[in-house]
Coordinates of N, CA and C in Angstrom, one line a residue:
Chain A
G1 N 40.4 81.1 57.6 CA 41.6 80.3 58.1 C 42.2 80.9 59.3
E2 N 43.2 80.2 59.8 CA 43.8 80.6 61.1 C 44.5 82.0 60.9
N3 N 44.5 82.8 62.0 CA 45.2 84.0 62.0 C 45.9 84.1 63.4
V4 N 47.2 84.5 63.4 CA 47.9 84.6 64.7 C 48.5 86.0 64.8
E5 N 48.1 86.6 65.9 CA 48.6 88.0 66.2 C 49.6 87.9 67.3
Q6 N 50.7 88.6 67.2 CA 51.8 88.6 68.2 C 52.2 90.0 68.7
H7 N 52.4 90.1 70.0 CA 52.7 91.4 70.6 C 53.7 91.2 71.8
P8 N 54.6 92.2 72.0 CA 54.8 93.3 71.2 C 55.7 93.0 70.0
S9 N 55.9 93.9 69.1 CA 56.8 93.7 68.0 C 58.3 93.9 68.4
T10 N 58.5 94.7 69.3 CA 59.9 94.9 69.9 C 59.8 94.9 71.4
L11 N 60.8 94.4 72.1 CA 60.8 94.4 73.5 C 62.3 94.5 74.0
S12 N 62.5 95.5 74.9 CA 63.9 95.7 75.4 C 63.8 95.6 76.9
V13 N 64.7 94.7 77.4 CA 64.7 94.5 78.9 C 66.2 94.5 79.4
Q14 N 66.3 94.7 80.7 CA 67.6 94.7 81.3 C 68.0 93.2 81.6
E15 N 69.2 92.9 81.5 CA 69.7 91.6 81.8 C 69.2 91.2 83.2
G16 N 68.7 90.0 83.4 CA 68.1 89.5 84.7 C 66.7 89.7 84.8
D17 N 66.1 90.7 84.0 CA 64.6 90.9 84.1 C 63.9 89.8 83.3
S18 N 62.6 89.7 83.5 CA 61.7 88.8 82.7 C 61.2 89.4 81.4
A19 N 60.9 88.6 80.5 CA 60.3 89.0 79.2 C 59.1 88.2 78.9
V20 N 58.0 88.9 78.5 CA 56.8 88.1 78.1 C 56.3 88.5 76.7
I21 N 56.0 87.6 75.9 CA 55.5 87.8 74.6 C 54.2 87.1 74.5
K22 N 53.2 87.8 73.9 CA 51.8 87.2 73.8 C 51.4 87.0 72.4
C23 N 50.6 86.0 72.2 CA 50.0 85.7 70.9 C 48.5 85.3 71.1
T24 N 47.7 85.7 70.1 CA 46.3 85.2 70.1 C 46.1 84.5 68.7
Y25 N 45.2 83.6 68.7 CA 44.9 82.8 67.5 C 43.4 82.8 67.3
S26 N 42.9 82.5 66.1 CA 41.5 82.7 65.8 C 40.8 81.3 65.7
D27 N 41.5 80.3 65.3 CA 40.9 79.0 65.0 C 40.8 78.1 66.3
S28 N 39.6 77.9 66.8 CA 39.5 77.2 68.1 C 39.9 75.7 67.9
A29 N 40.0 75.2 66.7 CA 40.5 73.9 66.4 C 42.0 73.7 66.5
S30 N 42.7 74.8 66.5 CA 44.2 74.7 66.6 C 44.6 73.9 67.9
N31 N 45.5 73.0 67.9 CA 45.9 72.3 69.0 C 47.4 72.1 69.3
Y32 N 48.2 72.8 68.6 CA 49.6 72.7 68.8 C 50.2 74.1 68.6
F33 N 51.1 74.5 69.6 CA 51.6 75.9 69.6 C 53.1 75.9 69.9
P34 N 53.9 76.0 68.9 CA 55.4 76.0 69.1 C 55.9 77.5 69.2
W35 N 57.0 77.7 69.8 CA 57.7 78.9 69.8 C 59.1 78.7 69.2
Y36 N 59.5 79.7 68.4 CA 60.8 79.6 67.7 C 61.6 80.8 68.0
K37 N 62.9 80.6 68.1 CA 63.9 81.7 68.3 C 64.7 81.8 67.0
Q38 N 64.9 83.0 66.4 CA 65.6 83.1 65.2 C 66.7 84.1 65.3
E39 N 67.9 83.7 65.1 CA 69.1 84.6 65.2 C 69.4 85.1 63.8
L40 N 70.1 86.2 63.6 CA 70.4 86.8 62.4 C 71.1 85.8 61.4
G41 N 70.5 85.6 60.2 CA 71.1 84.8 59.2 C 70.9 83.3 59.4
K42 N 70.1 82.9 60.4 CA 69.8 81.5 60.8 C 68.4 81.2 60.6
G43 N 68.1 79.9 60.5 CA 66.7 79.4 60.5 C 66.1 79.5 61.9
P44 N 64.8 79.4 62.0 CA 64.1 79.4 63.3 C 64.5 78.1 64.1
Q45 N 64.7 78.3 65.4 CA 65.1 77.1 66.2 C 63.9 76.9 67.2
L46 N 63.4 75.7 67.3 CA 62.3 75.4 68.2 C 62.8 75.5 69.7
I47 N 62.2 76.3 70.5 CA 62.6 76.4 71.9 C 61.7 75.8 72.9
I48 N 60.4 75.8 72.6 CA 59.4 75.1 73.5 C 58.1 75.0 72.7
D49 N 57.3 74.0 73.0 CA 56.0 73.9 72.4 C 55.0 73.4 73.4
I50 N 53.7 73.6 73.1 CA 52.6 73.2 74.0 C 51.5 72.7 73.2
R51 N 50.8 71.7 73.8 CA 49.6 71.2 73.1 C 48.4 71.6 73.8
S52 N 47.2 71.4 73.2 CA 46.0 72.0 73.7 C 45.5 71.3 75.0
N53 N 46.0 70.2 75.3 CA 45.5 69.5 76.5 C 46.4 69.8 77.7
V54 N 47.2 70.8 77.6 CA 48.1 71.3 78.7 C 48.0 72.8 78.8
G55 N 48.0 73.3 80.1 CA 47.8 74.7 80.3 C 49.1 75.4 80.4
E56 N 50.2 74.7 80.9 CA 51.5 75.4 81.1 C 52.6 74.3 80.9
K57 N 53.7 74.8 80.4 CA 54.9 73.9 80.3 C 56.1 74.8 80.5
K58 N 57.1 74.2 81.2 CA 58.3 74.9 81.6 C 59.5 74.1 81.3
D59 N 60.6 74.9 80.8 CA 61.9 74.2 80.5 C 62.9 75.2 81.0
Q60 N 63.4 75.0 82.1 CA 64.5 75.9 82.7 C 64.0 77.3 82.8
R61 N 64.6 78.3 82.1 CA 64.1 79.7 82.2 C 63.0 80.0 81.3
I62 N 62.5 79.1 80.5 CA 61.4 79.4 79.5 C 60.2 78.6 79.9
A63 N 59.0 79.3 79.8 CA 57.7 78.7 80.1 C 56.7 79.2 79.1
V64 N 55.8 78.4 78.8 CA 54.7 78.8 77.9 C 53.4 78.5 78.6
T65 N 52.4 79.4 78.5 CA 51.1 79.2 79.0 C 50.1 79.3 77.9
L66 N 49.0 78.5 78.0 CA 47.9 78.5 77.0 C 46.6 78.6 77.7
N67 N 45.8 79.6 77.1 CA 44.4 79.7 77.6 C 43.5 79.4 76.4
K68 N 43.0 78.2 76.3 CA 42.2 77.8 75.2 C 40.9 78.6 75.1
T69 N 40.3 79.0 76.2 CA 39.0 79.7 76.2 C 39.2 81.1 75.5
A70 N 40.3 81.7 75.9 CA 40.5 83.1 75.4 C 41.3 83.0 74.1
K71 N 41.8 81.9 73.7 CA 42.6 81.7 72.5 C 43.8 82.5 72.5
H72 N 44.6 82.5 73.6 CA 45.9 83.1 73.6 C 46.9 82.3 74.4
F73 N 48.1 82.5 74.0 CA 49.3 81.8 74.6 C 50.4 82.7 74.7
S74 N 51.3 82.5 75.7 CA 52.3 83.4 76.0 C 53.7 82.7 76.3
L75 N 54.7 83.4 76.0 CA 56.1 82.9 76.3 C 56.7 83.8 77.4
H76 N 57.2 83.1 78.4 CA 57.8 83.8 79.5 C 59.3 83.4 79.6
I77 N 60.2 84.4 79.6 CA 61.6 84.1 79.8 C 62.0 84.8 81.0
T78 N 62.5 84.0 82.0 CA 63.0 84.6 83.3 C 64.5 84.8 83.2
E79 N 65.0 85.6 84.1 CA 66.5 85.8 84.2 C 67.2 86.0 82.9
T80 N 66.7 86.9 82.1 CA 67.2 87.1 80.7 C 68.7 87.3 80.7
Q81 N 69.3 86.8 79.6 CA 70.7 87.0 79.4 C 70.9 87.6 78.0
P82 N 72.0 88.3 77.8 CA 72.3 88.9 76.4 C 72.1 87.9 75.3
E83 N 72.5 86.6 75.5 CA 72.3 85.7 74.4 C 70.9 85.3 74.1
D84 N 69.9 85.8 74.9 CA 68.5 85.6 74.6 C 68.1 86.6 73.5
S85 N 68.9 87.6 73.2 CA 68.5 88.6 72.2 C 68.4 87.9 70.9
A86 N 67.2 88.1 70.2 CA 66.9 87.4 69.0 C 65.5 87.8 68.6
V87 N 65.0 87.3 67.5 CA 63.6 87.4 67.1 C 62.8 86.1 67.5
Y88 N 61.7 86.3 68.2 CA 60.9 85.2 68.6 C 59.6 85.1 67.9
F89 N 59.2 83.9 67.4 CA 58.0 83.7 66.7 C 57.1 82.7 67.4
C90 N 55.8 83.1 67.5 CA 54.9 82.1 67.9 C 54.2 81.5 66.7
A91 N 53.6 80.3 66.8 CA 52.9 79.7 65.7 C 51.7 78.9 66.3
A92 N 50.8 78.6 65.4 CA 49.6 77.8 65.8 C 49.4 76.8 64.6
S93 N 49.0 75.6 64.9 CA 48.7 74.6 63.9 C 47.4 75.0 63.2
E94 N 47.3 74.8 61.9 CA 46.0 75.0 61.3 C 45.0 73.9 61.7
G95 N 43.9 74.3 62.4 CA 43.1 73.3 63.0 C 42.4 72.4 62.1
S96 N 42.1 72.9 60.9 CA 41.2 72.1 60.0 C 42.0 71.0 59.2
S97 N 43.3 71.0 59.3 CA 44.0 70.0 58.6 C 44.9 69.2 59.6
N98 N 45.4 68.1 59.3 CA 46.2 67.3 60.1 C 47.6 67.2 59.6
T99 N 48.0 68.2 58.8 CA 49.3 68.2 58.1 C 50.4 68.7 58.9
G100 N 50.1 69.5 60.0 CA 51.2 70.1 60.7 C 51.5 71.5 60.2
K101 N 50.7 72.0 59.2 CA 50.9 73.3 58.7 C 50.8 74.3 59.8
L102 N 51.8 75.2 59.9 CA 51.9 76.2 61.0 C 51.6 77.6 60.4
I103 N 50.8 78.4 61.2 CA 50.6 79.8 60.9 C 51.4 80.6 62.0
F104 N 52.2 81.5 61.5 CA 53.1 82.2 62.3 C 52.7 83.6 62.7
G105 N 53.0 84.1 63.9 CA 52.9 85.5 64.2 C 54.0 86.3 63.5
Q106 N 53.9 87.6 63.6 CA 54.8 88.5 62.9 C 56.2 88.6 63.5
G107 N 56.4 88.1 64.7 CA 57.7 88.1 65.4 C 57.9 89.2 66.4
T108 N 58.7 89.0 67.4 CA 59.1 89.9 68.4 C 60.6 90.0 68.5
T109 N 61.1 91.2 68.3 CA 62.6 91.4 68.5 C 62.9 91.7 69.9
L110 N 63.5 90.8 70.6 CA 63.9 90.9 72.0 C 65.3 91.4 72.1
Q111 N 65.6 92.5 72.8 CA 66.9 93.0 73.1 C 67.1 92.9 74.6
V112 N 68.2 92.2 75.0 CA 68.5 92.1 76.4 C 69.8 93.0 76.6
K113 N 69.6 94.0 77.4 CA 70.8 94.9 77.6 C 71.6 94.5 78.8
P114 N 72.9 94.4 78.6 CA 73.8 93.9 79.7 C 73.8 95.0 80.8
Chain B
G1 N 73.8 65.1 65.3 CA 73.5 64.6 63.9 C 73.2 65.7 63.0
A2 N 73.1 65.4 61.7 CA 72.9 66.4 60.6 C 71.5 66.9 60.8
G3 N 71.4 68.2 60.6 CA 70.1 68.9 60.6 C 69.6 69.0 59.2
V4 N 68.6 69.9 59.0 CA 68.1 70.2 57.6 C 69.1 71.1 56.9
S5 N 69.4 70.7 55.7 CA 70.4 71.4 54.9 C 69.7 72.0 53.7
Q6 N 70.0 73.3 53.4 CA 69.5 74.0 52.3 C 70.6 74.6 51.4
S7 N 70.4 74.5 50.1 CA 71.3 75.1 49.2 C 70.7 75.7 48.0
P8 N 71.2 76.8 47.4 CA 72.4 77.5 48.0 C 71.9 78.4 49.2
S9 N 72.9 78.9 49.9 CA 72.5 79.8 51.0 C 72.1 81.1 50.6
N10 N 72.6 81.6 49.4 CA 72.3 82.8 48.8 C 72.2 82.7 47.3
K11 N 71.2 83.4 46.7 CA 71.0 83.3 45.3 C 70.6 84.7 44.8
V12 N 71.4 85.2 43.9 CA 71.0 86.5 43.2 C 70.8 86.2 41.7
T13 N 69.7 86.6 41.2 CA 69.4 86.3 39.8 C 68.6 87.5 39.2
E14 N 68.5 87.5 37.9 CA 67.8 88.6 37.2 C 66.3 88.2 37.1
K15 N 65.5 89.2 37.1 CA 64.1 89.1 36.9 C 63.9 88.3 35.6
G16 N 62.9 87.4 35.6 CA 62.6 86.6 34.5 C 63.3 85.2 34.4
K17 N 64.4 85.1 35.2 CA 65.1 83.8 35.2 C 64.4 82.8 36.1
D18 N 64.7 81.5 35.9 CA 64.2 80.4 36.7 C 65.2 80.1 37.8
V19 N 64.7 79.7 39.0 CA 65.6 79.3 40.1 C 65.2 78.0 40.7
E20 N 66.1 77.3 41.2 CA 65.8 76.0 41.9 C 66.5 76.1 43.3
L21 N 65.7 75.8 44.3 CA 66.2 75.8 45.7 C 66.1 74.4 46.2
R22 N 67.1 73.9 46.9 CA 67.2 72.6 47.4 C 67.1 72.4 48.9
C23 N 66.4 71.4 49.3 CA 66.3 71.1 50.7 C 66.6 69.6 51.0
D24 N 67.5 69.3 51.9 CA 67.8 68.0 52.3 C 67.3 67.8 53.8
P25 N 66.2 67.1 54.0 CA 65.7 67.0 55.4 C 66.5 66.1 56.3
I26 N 66.1 66.1 57.5 CA 66.7 65.2 58.5 C 66.4 63.8 58.1
S27 N 67.4 62.9 58.1 CA 67.3 61.5 57.7 C 66.2 60.8 58.4
G28 N 65.3 60.2 57.6 CA 64.1 59.5 58.2 C 62.9 60.3 58.4
H29 N 63.0 61.6 58.3 CA 61.8 62.4 58.4 C 60.9 62.3 57.1
T30 N 59.7 61.9 57.3 CA 58.8 61.8 56.1 C 58.1 63.1 55.7
A31 N 57.9 64.0 56.7 CA 57.2 65.2 56.4 C 58.2 66.3 56.1
L32 N 57.9 67.1 55.1 CA 58.8 68.2 54.7 C 57.9 69.4 54.3
Y33 N 58.3 70.6 54.8 CA 57.5 71.8 54.6 C 58.4 72.9 54.0
W34 N 57.8 73.7 53.1 CA 58.5 74.9 52.6 C 57.7 76.1 53.1
Y35 N 58.5 77.1 53.6 CA 57.9 78.4 54.1 C 58.7 79.5 53.4
R36 N 58.1 80.7 53.3 CA 58.7 81.9 52.8 C 58.7 83.0 53.9
Q37 N 59.8 83.7 54.0 CA 59.9 84.8 55.0 C 60.4 86.0 54.3
S38 N 59.5 87.0 54.2 CA 59.8 88.2 53.6 C 60.5 89.1 54.6
L39 N 61.2 90.1 54.2 CA 62.0 90.9 55.1 C 61.2 91.4 56.3
G40 N 61.7 91.1 57.5 CA 61.0 91.6 58.7 C 59.7 91.0 59.0
Q41 N 59.3 89.9 58.3 CA 58.0 89.4 58.5 C 58.0 88.0 59.1
G42 N 56.9 87.5 59.4 CA 56.8 86.1 59.9 C 56.9 85.1 58.7
L43 N 56.8 83.9 59.0 CA 56.9 82.8 58.0 C 55.5 82.5 57.4
E44 N 55.5 82.3 56.1 CA 54.3 82.0 55.3 C 54.4 80.6 54.7
F45 N 53.5 79.8 55.0 CA 53.4 78.4 54.5 C 53.3 78.4 53.0
L46 N 54.1 77.5 52.4 CA 54.0 77.3 50.9 C 53.4 75.9 50.6
I47 N 54.1 74.9 51.0 CA 53.7 73.5 50.6 C 54.1 72.5 51.6
Y48 N 53.4 71.4 51.7 CA 53.7 70.3 52.6 C 53.8 69.0 51.8
F49 N 54.9 68.2 52.1 CA 55.1 66.9 51.5 C 55.0 65.8 52.6
Q50 N 54.3 64.7 52.3 CA 54.4 63.5 53.1 C 54.9 62.5 52.2
G51 N 56.1 62.0 52.4 CA 56.8 61.2 51.5 C 57.0 62.0 50.2
N52 N 56.7 61.4 49.1 CA 56.8 62.1 47.8 C 55.6 62.8 47.3
S53 N 54.5 62.7 48.0 CA 53.3 63.4 47.6 C 53.1 64.7 48.4
A54 N 52.4 65.6 47.8 CA 52.1 66.9 48.3 C 50.6 67.1 48.6
P55 N 50.1 66.7 49.7 CA 48.7 66.8 50.0 C 48.2 68.2 50.2
D56 N 49.1 69.2 50.5 CA 48.7 70.5 50.7 C 49.7 71.5 50.0
K57 N 49.2 72.0 48.9 CA 50.0 73.0 48.1 C 49.3 74.4 48.2
S58 N 48.5 74.6 49.2 CA 47.6 75.7 49.3 C 48.4 77.1 49.4
G59 N 49.6 77.0 49.8 CA 50.4 78.3 50.0 C 51.2 78.8 48.8
L60 N 51.3 78.0 47.8 CA 52.0 78.4 46.6 C 51.3 79.6 46.0
P61 N 52.1 80.7 45.9 CA 51.5 82.0 45.5 C 51.0 82.1 44.1
S62 N 51.6 81.3 43.2 CA 51.1 81.4 41.8 C 51.6 80.1 41.1
D63 N 51.2 80.0 39.8 CA 51.6 78.8 39.1 C 53.0 78.9 38.6
R64 N 53.7 80.0 38.9 CA 55.2 80.0 38.7 C 56.0 79.2 39.7
F65 N 55.3 78.9 40.8 CA 56.0 78.1 41.9 C 55.6 76.7 41.8
S66 N 56.6 75.8 41.9 CA 56.3 74.4 41.9 C 57.3 73.7 42.8
A67 N 57.0 72.5 43.3 CA 58.0 71.8 44.1 C 57.8 70.3 43.9
E68 N 58.9 69.6 44.1 CA 58.8 68.1 44.0 C 59.7 67.5 45.1
R69 N 59.5 66.3 45.4 CA 60.3 65.5 46.3 C 60.4 64.1 45.8
T70 N 61.7 63.7 45.7 CA 61.9 62.4 45.1 C 62.6 61.5 46.2
G71 N 62.3 60.2 46.1 CA 62.9 59.2 47.0 C 62.6 59.5 48.5
G72 N 61.5 60.3 48.7 CA 61.1 60.6 50.1 C 62.1 61.3 50.9
S73 N 63.0 62.0 50.1 CA 64.1 62.7 50.8 C 64.2 64.2 50.3
V74 N 65.1 64.4 49.4 CA 65.4 65.7 48.9 C 64.2 66.4 48.2
S75 N 64.1 67.7 48.5 CA 63.0 68.4 47.8 C 63.6 69.6 47.1
T76 N 63.0 69.9 45.9 CA 63.4 71.1 45.1 C 62.2 72.0 45.0
L77 N 62.4 73.3 45.3 CA 61.4 74.3 45.0 C 61.8 75.1 43.8
T78 N 61.0 75.2 42.8 CA 61.3 75.9 41.6 C 60.4 77.1 41.4
I79 N 61.1 78.2 41.1 CA 60.3 79.4 40.7 C 60.7 79.8 39.3
Q80 N 59.7 79.8 38.5 CA 59.9 80.2 37.1 C 59.6 81.7 36.8
R81 N 60.3 82.2 35.9 CA 60.1 83.6 35.5 C 60.0 84.5 36.7
T82 N 61.1 84.5 37.5 CA 61.1 85.2 38.8 C 60.7 86.7 38.6
Q83 N 60.1 87.2 39.7 CA 59.7 88.6 39.8 C 60.3 89.2 41.0
Q84 N 60.4 90.5 41.1 CA 61.1 91.1 42.2 C 60.4 90.8 43.6
E85 N 59.1 90.6 43.5 CA 58.3 90.3 44.7 C 58.6 88.9 45.3
D86 N 59.3 88.1 44.5 CA 59.7 86.8 44.9 C 60.9 86.8 45.9
S87 N 61.6 88.0 46.0 CA 62.7 88.1 46.8 C 62.3 87.9 48.3
A88 N 63.0 87.0 48.9 CA 62.6 86.5 50.3 C 63.6 85.5 50.7
V89 N 63.5 85.0 52.0 CA 64.2 83.9 52.4 C 63.3 82.7 52.4
Y90 N 63.7 81.6 51.7 CA 62.9 80.4 51.6 C 63.4 79.4 52.5
L91 N 62.6 79.0 53.5 CA 62.9 78.1 54.5 C 62.3 76.7 54.4
C92 N 63.0 75.7 54.7 CA 62.5 74.3 54.6 C 62.6 73.7 56.0
A93 N 61.6 72.9 56.4 CA 61.5 72.3 57.7 C 61.1 70.8 57.5
S94 N 61.5 70.0 58.4 CA 61.1 68.6 58.3 C 60.7 68.1 59.7
S95 N 59.8 67.1 59.8 CA 59.4 66.5 61.0 C 59.3 65.0 60.8
P96 N 59.3 64.2 61.9 CA 59.4 62.8 61.7 C 58.2 62.2 60.9
S97 N 57.0 62.6 61.1 CA 55.9 62.1 60.3 C 54.7 63.0 60.1
G98 N 55.0 64.3 60.3 CA 53.9 65.3 60.1 C 53.0 65.4 61.3
G99 N 51.8 65.9 61.1 CA 50.9 66.2 62.2 C 51.5 67.2 63.1
N100 N 51.2 67.1 64.4 CA 51.7 68.1 65.3 C 53.0 67.7 66.0
Q101 N 53.9 67.3 65.1 CA 55.3 67.0 65.6 C 56.2 68.2 65.3
P102 N 57.2 68.3 66.2 CA 58.1 69.5 66.0 C 58.8 69.5 64.7
Q103 N 58.7 70.7 64.1 CA 59.4 71.0 62.8 C 60.7 71.6 63.1
H104 N 61.7 71.1 62.3 CA 63.1 71.5 62.5 C 63.5 72.2 61.2
F105 N 64.0 73.4 61.3 CA 64.2 74.3 60.1 C 65.7 74.3 59.7
G106 N 65.9 74.4 58.4 CA 67.2 74.7 57.9 C 67.5 76.2 58.0
D107 N 68.6 76.7 57.5 CA 69.0 78.1 57.6 C 68.5 78.9 56.4
G108 N 67.8 78.3 55.5 CA 67.2 79.0 54.4 C 68.1 79.3 53.2
T109 N 67.4 79.7 52.1 CA 68.0 80.3 51.0 C 67.5 81.7 50.8
R110 N 68.5 82.7 50.9 CA 68.1 84.1 50.7 C 68.1 84.4 49.2
L111 N 67.0 84.6 48.6 CA 66.8 84.9 47.2 C 66.6 86.3 46.9
S112 N 67.4 86.9 46.0 CA 67.3 88.3 45.6 C 67.1 88.4 44.1
I113 N 66.1 89.0 43.7 CA 65.8 89.2 42.3 C 66.1 90.6 41.9
L114 N 67.0 90.8 41.0 CA 67.4 92.1 40.5 C 66.5 92.7 39.5

């Protein structure tokens, strides 16, 4: 089955710096890759997603890149702000099914220092 | 508009008791997912509903876990004879029609087994 690895587990940056979180997946049939932000006591919130027919997608300060050959995808946050502090999860769709079942990485705790 | 609603937000119960967790998806969403999040971990898929049927139950950890969905809307996850290892946050998500469509999460039910 699909396996998703996420690095780093924790990341601390100064306000205004960039943050990069990387994920690898094992199932070459996976074709949908969302990223979620989770604040304490809340459910995950979708912040950006990318499909396998696209290499890069950007939404204001957030961008995601996908390398299908290498089976990895990354989240880039520019000009970080203290409110970006949260746990971030990557996920990949299970390629063998068409249900939308997602396999999640273990999460990255991002701390943005003012 | 209203998002995914889960109740109760917190549940504390004794080992061996049965518990019911409720999920009210976004109106009109036919796809509904249950995930489990153990402390400091990523999300683990439990079950997927399309309408009232559950074509993928592959993530249910044991036969003590069951779920149903009625009227194509509200879903209930039931855990019988709870064990301490069942302690976790149980998250529900919905999407318009499944497949690789964005999943929107509720804030979860934090279940603690004493």
